[in-house]
Protein backbone atom coordinates (compact mmCIF):
# COMPACT_ATOMS: atom_id res chain seq x y z
CA UNK A 1 0.00 0.00 0.00
CA UNK A 2 2.84 2.38 0.83
CA UNK A 3 4.44 1.84 -2.58
CA UNK A 4 1.25 2.67 -4.44
CA UNK A 5 0.80 5.91 -2.57
CA UNK A 6 4.43 6.87 -3.22
CA UNK A 7 3.89 6.14 -6.92
CA UNK A 8 0.85 8.38 -7.00
CA UNK A 9 2.77 11.17 -5.26
CA UNK A 10 5.65 10.81 -7.70
CA UNK A 11 3.21 10.99 -10.61
CA UNK A 12 1.70 14.16 -9.13
CA UNK A 13 5.18 15.63 -8.71
CA UNK A 14 5.78 15.09 -12.42
CA UNK A 15 2.30 15.91 -13.73
CA UNK A 16 1.61 19.05 -11.70
CA UNK A 17 4.43 21.16 -13.22
CA UNK A 18 3.48 19.93 -16.70
CA UNK A 19 -0.21 20.70 -16.08
CA UNK A 20 0.71 24.11 -14.68
CA UNK A 21 2.70 24.91 -17.82
CA UNK A 22 -0.10 23.71 -20.12
CA UNK A 23 -2.68 25.82 -18.27
CA UNK A 24 -0.29 28.79 -18.40
CA UNK A 25 0.07 28.54 -22.15
CA UNK A 26 -3.69 28.04 -22.64
CA UNK A 27 -4.19 31.23 -20.64
CA UNK A 28 -1.61 32.85 -22.94
CA UNK A 29 -3.64 31.96 -26.01
CA UNK A 30 -7.00 33.05 -24.61
CA UNK A 31 -5.61 36.15 -22.89
CA UNK A 32 -3.95 37.28 -26.07
CA UNK A 33 -7.10 36.73 -28.13
CA UNK A 34 -9.40 38.78 -25.88
CA UNK A 35 -9.02 42.01 -27.86
CA UNK A 36 -8.56 40.48 -31.34
CA UNK A 37 -12.27 40.43 -32.28
CA UNK A 38 -12.55 44.15 -31.47
CA UNK A 39 -9.38 45.00 -33.42
CA UNK A 40 -10.66 43.02 -36.41
CA UNK A 41 -14.11 44.63 -36.29
CA UNK A 42 -12.63 48.11 -35.96
CA UNK A 43 -10.25 47.53 -38.86
CA UNK A 44 -13.01 46.15 -41.12
CA UNK A 45 -15.70 48.73 -40.28
CA UNK A 46 -13.35 51.66 -39.66
CA UNK A 47 -15.73 52.58 -36.85
CA UNK A 48 -14.82 53.08 -33.19
CA UNK A 49 -18.20 54.45 -32.20
CA UNK A 50 -18.89 51.71 -29.64
CA UNK A 51 -15.36 51.24 -28.32
CA UNK A 52 -14.85 52.60 -24.81
CA UNK A 53 -11.70 54.59 -24.09
CA UNK A 54 -12.08 53.61 -20.44
CA UNK A 55 -11.96 49.92 -21.33
CA UNK A 56 -8.89 50.43 -23.53
CA UNK A 57 -7.00 52.35 -20.84
CA UNK A 58 -7.85 49.77 -18.16
CA UNK A 59 -6.83 46.95 -20.52
CA UNK A 60 -3.55 48.78 -21.24
CA UNK A 61 -2.73 49.22 -17.53
CA UNK A 62 -3.75 45.62 -16.85
CA UNK A 63 -1.28 44.44 -19.49
CA UNK A 64 1.51 46.66 -18.13
CA UNK A 65 0.99 45.45 -14.56
CA UNK A 66 0.77 41.76 -15.55
CA UNK A 67 3.81 42.05 -17.80
CA UNK A 68 5.77 43.66 -14.98
CA UNK A 69 4.63 40.93 -12.59
CA UNK A 70 5.60 38.24 -15.09
CA UNK A 71 9.03 39.80 -15.58
CA UNK A 72 9.59 40.00 -11.83
CA UNK A 73 8.66 36.31 -11.47
CA UNK A 74 10.39 35.21 -14.65
CA UNK A 75 7.09 33.55 -15.68
CA UNK A 76 7.24 33.01 -19.43
CA UNK A 77 3.47 32.51 -19.96
CA UNK A 78 2.72 35.82 -18.23
CA UNK A 79 5.44 37.62 -20.15
CA UNK A 80 4.34 36.28 -23.54
CA UNK A 81 0.64 36.83 -22.90
CA UNK A 82 0.97 40.38 -21.76
CA UNK A 83 3.61 41.48 -24.26
CA UNK A 84 1.31 40.30 -27.05
CA UNK A 85 -1.74 41.79 -25.31
CA UNK A 86 0.02 45.16 -25.13
CA UNK A 87 0.81 45.01 -28.84
CA UNK A 88 -2.83 44.22 -29.62
CA UNK A 89 -4.08 46.91 -27.22
CA UNK A 90 -1.71 49.47 -28.76
CA UNK A 91 -3.04 48.49 -32.19
CA UNK A 92 -6.61 49.07 -31.01
CA UNK A 93 -5.67 52.43 -29.48
CA UNK A 94 -4.01 53.44 -32.76
CA UNK A 95 -7.15 52.45 -34.69
CA UNK A 96 -9.24 54.29 -32.09
CA UNK A 97 -7.30 57.51 -32.65
CA UNK A 98 -7.22 57.15 -36.44
CA UNK A 99 -10.88 56.29 -36.94
CA UNK A 100 -12.33 58.57 -34.26
CA UNK A 101 -11.32 61.46 -36.49
CA UNK A 102 -13.58 60.03 -39.19
CA UNK A 103 -16.64 59.71 -36.94
CA UNK A 104 -19.35 62.36 -37.20
CA UNK A 105 -19.77 64.38 -34.02
CA UNK A 106 -22.82 63.46 -31.95
CA UNK A 107 -25.02 66.40 -30.90
mmCIF file of N, CA and C in Angstrom:
data_model
loop_
_atom_site.group_PDB
_atom_site.id
_atom_site.type_symbol
_atom_site.label_atom_id
_atom_site.label_comp_id
_atom_site.label_asym_id
_atom_site.label_seq_id
_atom_site.Cartn_x
_atom_site.Cartn_y
_atom_site.Cartn_z
ATOM 1 N N UNK A 1 0.822 -1.199 0.000
ATOM 2 C CA UNK A 1 0.000 0.000 0.000
ATOM 3 C C UNK A 1 0.864 1.259 0.000
ATOM 4 N N UNK A 2 1.952 1.240 0.772
ATOM 5 C CA UNK A 2 2.844 2.384 0.828
ATOM 6 C C UNK A 2 3.491 2.680 -0.514
ATOM 7 N N UNK A 3 3.814 1.637 -1.265
ATOM 8 C CA UNK A 3 4.443 1.838 -2.577
ATOM 9 C C UNK A 3 3.490 2.510 -3.548
ATOM 10 N N UNK A 4 2.220 2.093 -3.521
ATOM 11 C CA UNK A 4 1.254 2.673 -4.442
ATOM 12 C C UNK A 4 1.081 4.166 -4.165
ATOM 13 N N UNK A 5 0.984 4.516 -2.908
ATOM 14 C CA UNK A 5 0.797 5.915 -2.568
ATOM 15 C C UNK A 5 2.030 6.733 -2.936
ATOM 16 N N UNK A 6 3.218 6.169 -2.790
ATOM 17 C CA UNK A 6 4.433 6.867 -3.215
ATOM 18 C C UNK A 6 4.424 7.061 -4.726
ATOM 19 N N UNK A 7 3.980 6.032 -5.466
ATOM 20 C CA UNK A 7 3.894 6.139 -6.921
ATOM 21 C C UNK A 7 2.950 7.235 -7.353
ATOM 22 N N UNK A 8 1.813 7.333 -6.675
ATOM 23 C CA UNK A 8 0.848 8.384 -6.996
ATOM 24 C C UNK A 8 1.455 9.750 -6.708
ATOM 25 N N UNK A 9 2.139 9.892 -5.592
ATOM 26 C CA UNK A 9 2.772 11.165 -5.263
ATOM 27 C C UNK A 9 3.845 11.524 -6.288
ATOM 28 N N UNK A 10 4.638 10.541 -6.691
ATOM 29 C CA UNK A 10 5.654 10.813 -7.703
ATOM 30 C C UNK A 10 5.016 11.234 -9.017
ATOM 31 N N UNK A 11 3.918 10.596 -9.387
ATOM 32 C CA UNK A 11 3.205 10.987 -10.607
ATOM 33 C C UNK A 11 2.702 12.418 -10.493
ATOM 34 N N UNK A 12 2.180 12.783 -9.338
ATOM 35 C CA UNK A 12 1.705 14.158 -9.126
ATOM 36 C C UNK A 12 2.869 15.140 -9.197
ATOM 37 N N UNK A 13 4.010 14.762 -8.661
ATOM 38 C CA UNK A 13 5.183 15.634 -8.710
ATOM 39 C C UNK A 13 5.625 15.896 -10.142
ATOM 40 N N UNK A 14 5.401 14.934 -11.015
ATOM 41 C CA UNK A 14 5.776 15.085 -12.422
ATOM 42 C C UNK A 14 4.662 15.774 -13.203
ATOM 43 N N UNK A 15 3.420 15.389 -12.950
ATOM 44 C CA UNK A 15 2.298 15.907 -13.730
ATOM 45 C C UNK A 15 1.915 17.342 -13.378
ATOM 46 N N UNK A 16 2.036 17.716 -12.117
ATOM 47 C CA UNK A 16 1.609 19.051 -11.705
ATOM 48 C C UNK A 16 2.390 20.160 -12.414
ATOM 49 N N UNK A 17 3.724 20.109 -12.470
ATOM 50 C CA UNK A 17 4.430 21.161 -13.215
ATOM 51 C C UNK A 17 4.053 21.180 -14.699
ATOM 52 N N UNK A 18 3.854 19.994 -15.291
ATOM 53 C CA UNK A 18 3.477 19.935 -16.696
ATOM 54 C C UNK A 18 2.076 20.518 -16.889
ATOM 55 N N UNK A 19 1.150 20.171 -16.009
ATOM 56 C CA UNK A 19 -0.209 20.702 -16.078
ATOM 57 C C UNK A 19 -0.205 22.215 -15.876
ATOM 58 N N UNK A 20 0.597 22.675 -14.943
ATOM 59 C CA UNK A 20 0.709 24.113 -14.685
ATOM 60 C C UNK A 20 1.190 24.844 -15.928
ATOM 61 N N UNK A 21 2.178 24.292 -16.600
ATOM 62 C CA UNK A 21 2.703 24.907 -17.821
ATOM 63 C C UNK A 21 1.654 24.908 -18.926
ATOM 64 N N UNK A 22 0.943 23.799 -19.089
ATOM 65 C CA UNK A 22 -0.099 23.714 -20.119
ATOM 66 C C UNK A 22 -1.190 24.752 -19.861
ATOM 67 N N UNK A 23 -1.649 24.839 -18.615
ATOM 68 C CA UNK A 23 -2.682 25.820 -18.272
ATOM 69 C C UNK A 23 -2.147 27.240 -18.504
ATOM 70 N N UNK A 24 -0.893 27.478 -18.174
ATOM 71 C CA UNK A 24 -0.290 28.792 -18.404
ATOM 72 C C UNK A 24 -0.294 29.173 -19.869
ATOM 73 N N UNK A 25 0.045 28.235 -20.726
ATOM 74 C CA UNK A 25 0.065 28.538 -22.154
ATOM 75 C C UNK A 25 -1.348 28.633 -22.739
ATOM 76 N N UNK A 26 -2.295 27.873 -22.219
ATOM 77 C CA UNK A 26 -3.689 28.036 -22.644
ATOM 78 C C UNK A 26 -4.197 29.424 -22.263
ATOM 79 N N UNK A 27 -3.829 29.870 -21.071
ATOM 80 C CA UNK A 27 -4.187 31.226 -20.645
ATOM 81 C C UNK A 27 -3.526 32.260 -21.554
ATOM 82 N N UNK A 28 -2.313 31.969 -22.009
ATOM 83 C CA UNK A 28 -1.613 32.853 -22.939
ATOM 84 C C UNK A 28 -2.416 33.023 -24.217
ATOM 85 N N UNK A 29 -2.883 31.914 -24.760
ATOM 86 C CA UNK A 29 -3.636 31.964 -26.012
ATOM 87 C C UNK A 29 -4.939 32.728 -25.826
ATOM 88 N N UNK A 30 -5.710 32.378 -24.802
ATOM 89 C CA UNK A 30 -6.999 33.045 -24.612
ATOM 90 C C UNK A 30 -6.827 34.505 -24.190
ATOM 91 N N UNK A 31 -5.848 34.772 -23.327
ATOM 92 C CA UNK A 31 -5.611 36.147 -22.887
ATOM 93 C C UNK A 31 -5.181 37.049 -24.028
ATOM 94 N N UNK A 32 -4.413 36.505 -24.924
ATOM 95 C CA UNK A 32 -3.945 37.275 -26.072
ATOM 96 C C UNK A 32 -5.083 37.536 -27.050
ATOM 97 N N UNK A 33 -6.008 36.618 -27.151
ATOM 98 C CA UNK A 33 -7.097 36.725 -28.131
ATOM 99 C C UNK A 33 -8.255 37.593 -27.668
ATOM 100 N N UNK A 34 -8.263 38.025 -26.420
ATOM 101 C CA UNK A 34 -9.396 38.776 -25.875
ATOM 102 C C UNK A 34 -9.746 39.991 -26.729
ATOM 103 N N UNK A 35 -8.765 40.751 -27.145
ATOM 104 C CA UNK A 35 -9.018 42.006 -27.863
ATOM 105 C C UNK A 35 -9.059 41.819 -29.382
ATOM 106 N N UNK A 36 -8.622 40.666 -29.888
ATOM 107 C CA UNK A 36 -8.557 40.484 -31.340
ATOM 108 C C UNK A 36 -9.887 40.683 -32.070
ATOM 109 N N UNK A 37 -11.015 40.178 -31.562
ATOM 110 C CA UNK A 37 -12.271 40.428 -32.283
ATOM 111 C C UNK A 37 -12.584 41.923 -32.429
ATOM 112 N N UNK A 38 -12.284 42.709 -31.400
ATOM 113 C CA UNK A 38 -12.547 44.152 -31.473
ATOM 114 C C UNK A 38 -11.610 44.827 -32.469
ATOM 115 N N UNK A 39 -10.337 44.437 -32.462
ATOM 116 C CA UNK A 39 -9.378 45.004 -33.418
ATOM 117 C C UNK A 39 -9.829 44.682 -34.841
ATOM 118 N N UNK A 40 -10.220 43.438 -35.071
ATOM 119 C CA UNK A 40 -10.656 43.020 -36.410
ATOM 120 C C UNK A 40 -11.893 43.808 -36.850
ATOM 121 N N UNK A 41 -12.879 43.911 -35.950
ATOM 122 C CA UNK A 41 -14.108 44.635 -36.289
ATOM 123 C C UNK A 41 -13.814 46.107 -36.572
ATOM 124 N N UNK A 42 -12.978 46.712 -35.760
ATOM 125 C CA UNK A 42 -12.630 48.115 -35.960
ATOM 126 C C UNK A 42 -11.925 48.315 -37.288
ATOM 127 N N UNK A 43 -10.996 47.421 -37.604
ATOM 128 C CA UNK A 43 -10.252 47.528 -38.857
ATOM 129 C C UNK A 43 -11.190 47.371 -40.059
ATOM 130 N N UNK A 44 -12.101 46.408 -39.998
ATOM 131 C CA UNK A 44 -13.006 46.154 -41.121
ATOM 132 C C UNK A 44 -14.039 47.263 -41.293
ATOM 133 N N UNK A 45 -14.626 47.737 -40.189
ATOM 134 C CA UNK A 45 -15.701 48.729 -40.282
ATOM 135 C C UNK A 45 -15.175 50.166 -40.261
ATOM 136 N N UNK A 46 -13.948 50.325 -39.818
ATOM 137 C CA UNK A 46 -13.350 51.657 -39.664
ATOM 138 C C UNK A 46 -14.202 52.537 -38.743
ATOM 139 N N UNK A 47 -14.868 51.880 -37.798
ATOM 140 C CA UNK A 47 -15.727 52.583 -36.853
ATOM 141 C C UNK A 47 -15.294 52.238 -35.425
ATOM 142 N N UNK A 48 -15.171 53.280 -34.609
ATOM 143 C CA UNK A 48 -14.821 53.085 -33.191
ATOM 144 C C UNK A 48 -15.913 53.653 -32.294
ATOM 145 N N UNK A 49 -17.072 53.821 -32.892
ATOM 146 C CA UNK A 49 -18.198 54.452 -32.197
ATOM 147 C C UNK A 49 -18.535 53.767 -30.875
ATOM 148 N N UNK A 50 -18.486 52.443 -30.840
ATOM 149 C CA UNK A 50 -18.894 51.707 -29.636
ATOM 150 C C UNK A 50 -17.730 51.212 -28.794
ATOM 151 N N UNK A 51 -16.528 51.684 -29.076
ATOM 152 C CA UNK A 51 -15.355 51.238 -28.316
ATOM 153 C C UNK A 51 -15.094 52.245 -27.195
ATOM 154 N N UNK A 52 -15.019 51.748 -25.981
ATOM 155 C CA UNK A 52 -14.848 52.601 -24.811
ATOM 156 C C UNK A 52 -13.375 52.913 -24.559
ATOM 157 N N UNK A 53 -13.065 54.202 -24.452
ATOM 158 C CA UNK A 53 -11.699 54.594 -24.087
ATOM 159 C C UNK A 53 -11.342 54.075 -22.698
ATOM 160 N N UNK A 54 -12.312 54.107 -21.795
ATOM 161 C CA UNK A 54 -12.076 53.614 -20.437
ATOM 162 C C UNK A 54 -11.635 52.160 -20.442
ATOM 163 N N UNK A 55 -12.312 51.332 -21.233
ATOM 164 C CA UNK A 55 -11.957 49.920 -21.332
ATOM 165 C C UNK A 55 -10.545 49.756 -21.899
ATOM 166 N N UNK A 56 -10.221 50.528 -22.926
ATOM 167 C CA UNK A 56 -8.890 50.431 -23.525
ATOM 168 C C UNK A 56 -7.788 50.820 -22.543
ATOM 169 N N UNK A 57 -8.004 51.881 -21.796
ATOM 170 C CA UNK A 57 -6.996 52.351 -20.836
ATOM 171 C C UNK A 57 -6.834 51.329 -19.709
ATOM 172 N N UNK A 58 -7.939 50.796 -19.209
ATOM 173 C CA UNK A 58 -7.853 49.772 -18.158
ATOM 174 C C UNK A 58 -7.148 48.532 -18.686
ATOM 175 N N UNK A 59 -7.471 48.115 -19.906
ATOM 176 C CA UNK A 59 -6.827 46.951 -20.523
ATOM 177 C C UNK A 59 -5.328 47.194 -20.693
ATOM 178 N N UNK A 60 -4.965 48.421 -21.075
ATOM 179 C CA UNK A 60 -3.555 48.782 -21.235
ATOM 180 C C UNK A 60 -2.815 48.679 -19.896
ATOM 181 N N UNK A 61 -3.368 49.292 -18.851
ATOM 182 C CA UNK A 61 -2.734 49.221 -17.535
ATOM 183 C C UNK A 61 -2.679 47.785 -17.012
ATOM 184 N N UNK A 62 -3.735 47.018 -17.252
ATOM 185 C CA UNK A 62 -3.750 45.624 -16.850
ATOM 186 C C UNK A 62 -2.577 44.875 -17.491
ATOM 187 N N UNK A 63 -2.390 45.085 -18.788
ATOM 188 C CA UNK A 63 -1.278 44.438 -19.490
ATOM 189 C C UNK A 63 0.073 44.864 -18.954
ATOM 190 N N UNK A 64 0.229 46.151 -18.677
ATOM 191 C CA UNK A 64 1.505 46.657 -18.132
ATOM 192 C C UNK A 64 1.788 46.033 -16.769
ATOM 193 N N UNK A 65 0.785 46.015 -15.899
ATOM 194 C CA UNK A 65 0.989 45.447 -14.558
ATOM 195 C C UNK A 65 1.289 43.947 -14.622
ATOM 196 N N UNK A 66 0.534 43.194 -15.443
ATOM 197 C CA UNK A 66 0.770 41.756 -15.545
ATOM 198 C C UNK A 66 2.119 41.459 -16.196
ATOM 199 N N UNK A 67 2.498 42.243 -17.182
ATOM 200 C CA UNK A 67 3.812 42.051 -17.798
ATOM 201 C C UNK A 67 4.918 42.303 -16.778
ATOM 202 N N UNK A 68 4.788 43.357 -16.020
ATOM 203 C CA UNK A 68 5.771 43.660 -14.977
ATOM 204 C C UNK A 68 5.842 42.531 -13.957
ATOM 205 N N UNK A 69 4.696 42.042 -13.532
ATOM 206 C CA UNK A 69 4.633 40.928 -12.588
ATOM 207 C C UNK A 69 5.302 39.686 -13.179
ATOM 208 N N UNK A 70 4.988 39.389 -14.423
ATOM 209 C CA UNK A 70 5.603 38.236 -15.088
ATOM 210 C C UNK A 70 7.109 38.365 -15.190
ATOM 211 N N UNK A 71 7.588 39.575 -15.507
ATOM 212 C CA UNK A 71 9.035 39.805 -15.582
ATOM 213 C C UNK A 71 9.695 39.632 -14.214
ATOM 214 N N UNK A 72 9.044 40.141 -13.173
ATOM 215 C CA UNK A 72 9.592 39.998 -11.826
ATOM 216 C C UNK A 72 9.669 38.535 -11.397
ATOM 217 N N UNK A 73 8.675 37.736 -11.815
ATOM 218 C CA UNK A 73 8.664 36.309 -11.471
ATOM 219 C C UNK A 73 9.481 35.459 -12.441
ATOM 220 N N UNK A 74 9.745 36.005 -13.608
ATOM 221 C CA UNK A 74 10.389 35.215 -14.648
ATOM 222 C C UNK A 74 9.437 34.166 -15.216
ATOM 223 N N UNK A 75 8.133 34.491 -15.243
ATOM 224 C CA UNK A 75 7.094 33.551 -15.685
ATOM 225 C C UNK A 75 6.813 33.763 -17.170
ATOM 226 N N UNK A 76 7.353 32.878 -17.981
ATOM 227 C CA UNK A 76 7.245 33.010 -19.432
ATOM 228 C C UNK A 76 5.802 33.146 -19.921
ATOM 229 N N UNK A 77 4.847 32.327 -19.461
ATOM 230 C CA UNK A 77 3.474 32.511 -19.964
ATOM 231 C C UNK A 77 2.919 33.913 -19.695
ATOM 232 N N UNK A 78 3.188 34.461 -18.531
ATOM 233 C CA UNK A 78 2.719 35.819 -18.226
ATOM 234 C C UNK A 78 3.406 36.854 -19.107
ATOM 235 N N UNK A 79 4.684 36.674 -19.325
ATOM 236 C CA UNK A 79 5.441 37.621 -20.148
ATOM 237 C C UNK A 79 4.929 37.601 -21.580
ATOM 238 N N UNK A 80 4.797 36.409 -22.145
ATOM 239 C CA UNK A 80 4.344 36.277 -23.538
ATOM 240 C C UNK A 80 2.929 36.815 -23.697
ATOM 241 N N UNK A 81 2.036 36.397 -22.821
ATOM 242 C CA UNK A 81 0.636 36.829 -22.901
ATOM 243 C C UNK A 81 0.525 38.342 -22.893
ATOM 244 N N UNK A 82 1.177 38.955 -21.952
ATOM 245 C CA UNK A 82 0.971 40.382 -21.756
ATOM 246 C C UNK A 82 1.772 41.241 -22.705
ATOM 247 N N UNK A 83 2.896 40.758 -23.196
ATOM 248 C CA UNK A 83 3.611 41.478 -24.259
ATOM 249 C C UNK A 83 2.748 41.499 -25.517
ATOM 250 N N UNK A 84 2.187 40.351 -25.874
ATOM 251 C CA UNK A 84 1.307 40.298 -27.046
ATOM 252 C C UNK A 84 0.034 41.107 -26.819
ATOM 253 N N UNK A 85 -0.533 41.026 -25.622
ATOM 254 C CA UNK A 85 -1.744 41.786 -25.311
ATOM 255 C C UNK A 85 -1.484 43.291 -25.427
ATOM 256 N N UNK A 86 -0.313 43.736 -25.007
ATOM 257 C CA UNK A 86 0.019 45.161 -25.125
ATOM 258 C C UNK A 86 0.161 45.581 -26.584
ATOM 259 N N UNK A 87 0.706 44.710 -27.411
ATOM 260 C CA UNK A 87 0.806 45.014 -28.842
ATOM 261 C C UNK A 87 -0.590 45.136 -29.444
ATOM 262 N N UNK A 88 -1.462 44.196 -29.103
ATOM 263 C CA UNK A 88 -2.830 44.215 -29.618
ATOM 264 C C UNK A 88 -3.587 45.435 -29.093
ATOM 265 N N UNK A 89 -3.413 45.750 -27.815
ATOM 266 C CA UNK A 89 -4.078 46.914 -27.221
ATOM 267 C C UNK A 89 -3.578 48.210 -27.868
ATOM 268 N N UNK A 90 -2.286 48.297 -28.101
ATOM 269 C CA UNK A 90 -1.712 49.472 -28.761
ATOM 270 C C UNK A 90 -2.262 49.608 -30.179
ATOM 271 N N UNK A 91 -2.438 48.476 -30.852
ATOM 272 C CA UNK A 91 -3.036 48.492 -32.186
ATOM 273 C C UNK A 91 -4.453 49.050 -32.124
ATOM 274 N N UNK A 92 -5.238 48.584 -31.149
ATOM 275 C CA UNK A 92 -6.614 49.071 -31.012
ATOM 276 C C UNK A 92 -6.632 50.560 -30.677
ATOM 277 N N UNK A 93 -5.731 51.005 -29.816
ATOM 278 C CA UNK A 93 -5.670 52.432 -29.478
ATOM 279 C C UNK A 93 -5.312 53.250 -30.714
ATOM 280 N N UNK A 94 -4.378 52.752 -31.520
ATOM 281 C CA UNK A 94 -4.007 53.440 -32.763
ATOM 282 C C UNK A 94 -5.207 53.536 -33.701
ATOM 283 N N UNK A 95 -5.946 52.433 -33.855
ATOM 284 C CA UNK A 95 -7.150 52.452 -34.685
ATOM 285 C C UNK A 95 -8.195 53.395 -34.098
ATOM 286 N N UNK A 96 -8.290 53.410 -32.781
ATOM 287 C CA UNK A 96 -9.242 54.291 -32.093
ATOM 288 C C UNK A 96 -8.944 55.752 -32.430
ATOM 289 N N UNK A 97 -7.681 56.127 -32.351
ATOM 290 C CA UNK A 97 -7.300 57.513 -32.648
ATOM 291 C C UNK A 97 -7.539 57.821 -34.123
ATOM 292 N N UNK A 98 -7.098 56.924 -34.985
ATOM 293 C CA UNK A 98 -7.219 57.154 -36.435
ATOM 294 C C UNK A 98 -8.680 57.264 -36.866
ATOM 295 N N UNK A 99 -9.513 56.320 -36.442
ATOM 296 C CA UNK A 99 -10.883 56.285 -36.936
ATOM 297 C C UNK A 99 -11.828 57.195 -36.162
ATOM 298 N N UNK A 100 -11.448 57.648 -34.987
ATOM 299 C CA UNK A 100 -12.329 58.565 -34.258
ATOM 300 C C UNK A 100 -12.364 59.921 -34.956
ATOM 301 N N UNK A 101 -11.332 60.217 -35.707
ATOM 302 C CA UNK A 101 -11.320 61.461 -36.487
ATOM 303 C C UNK A 101 -12.342 61.408 -37.620
ATOM 304 N N UNK A 102 -12.659 60.199 -38.075
ATOM 305 C CA UNK A 102 -13.582 60.027 -39.188
ATOM 306 C C UNK A 102 -15.037 59.966 -38.744
ATOM 307 N N UNK A 103 -15.279 59.861 -37.444
ATOM 308 C CA UNK A 103 -16.639 59.715 -36.943
ATOM 309 C C UNK A 103 -17.336 61.063 -36.897
ATOM 310 N N UNK A 104 -18.598 61.102 -37.329
ATOM 311 C CA UNK A 104 -19.351 62.360 -37.202
ATOM 312 C C UNK A 104 -19.580 62.671 -35.728
ATOM 313 N N UNK A 105 -19.544 63.935 -35.404
ATOM 314 C CA UNK A 105 -19.770 64.377 -34.025
ATOM 315 C C UNK A 105 -21.230 64.197 -33.658
ATOM 316 N N UNK A 106 -21.452 63.639 -32.446
ATOM 317 C CA UNK A 106 -22.825 63.461 -31.948
ATOM 318 C C UNK A 106 -23.270 64.756 -31.293
ATOM 319 N N UNK A 107 -24.526 65.157 -31.535
ATOM 320 C CA UNK A 107 -25.018 66.397 -30.895
ATOM 321 C C UNK A 107 -25.237 66.251 -29.423
#
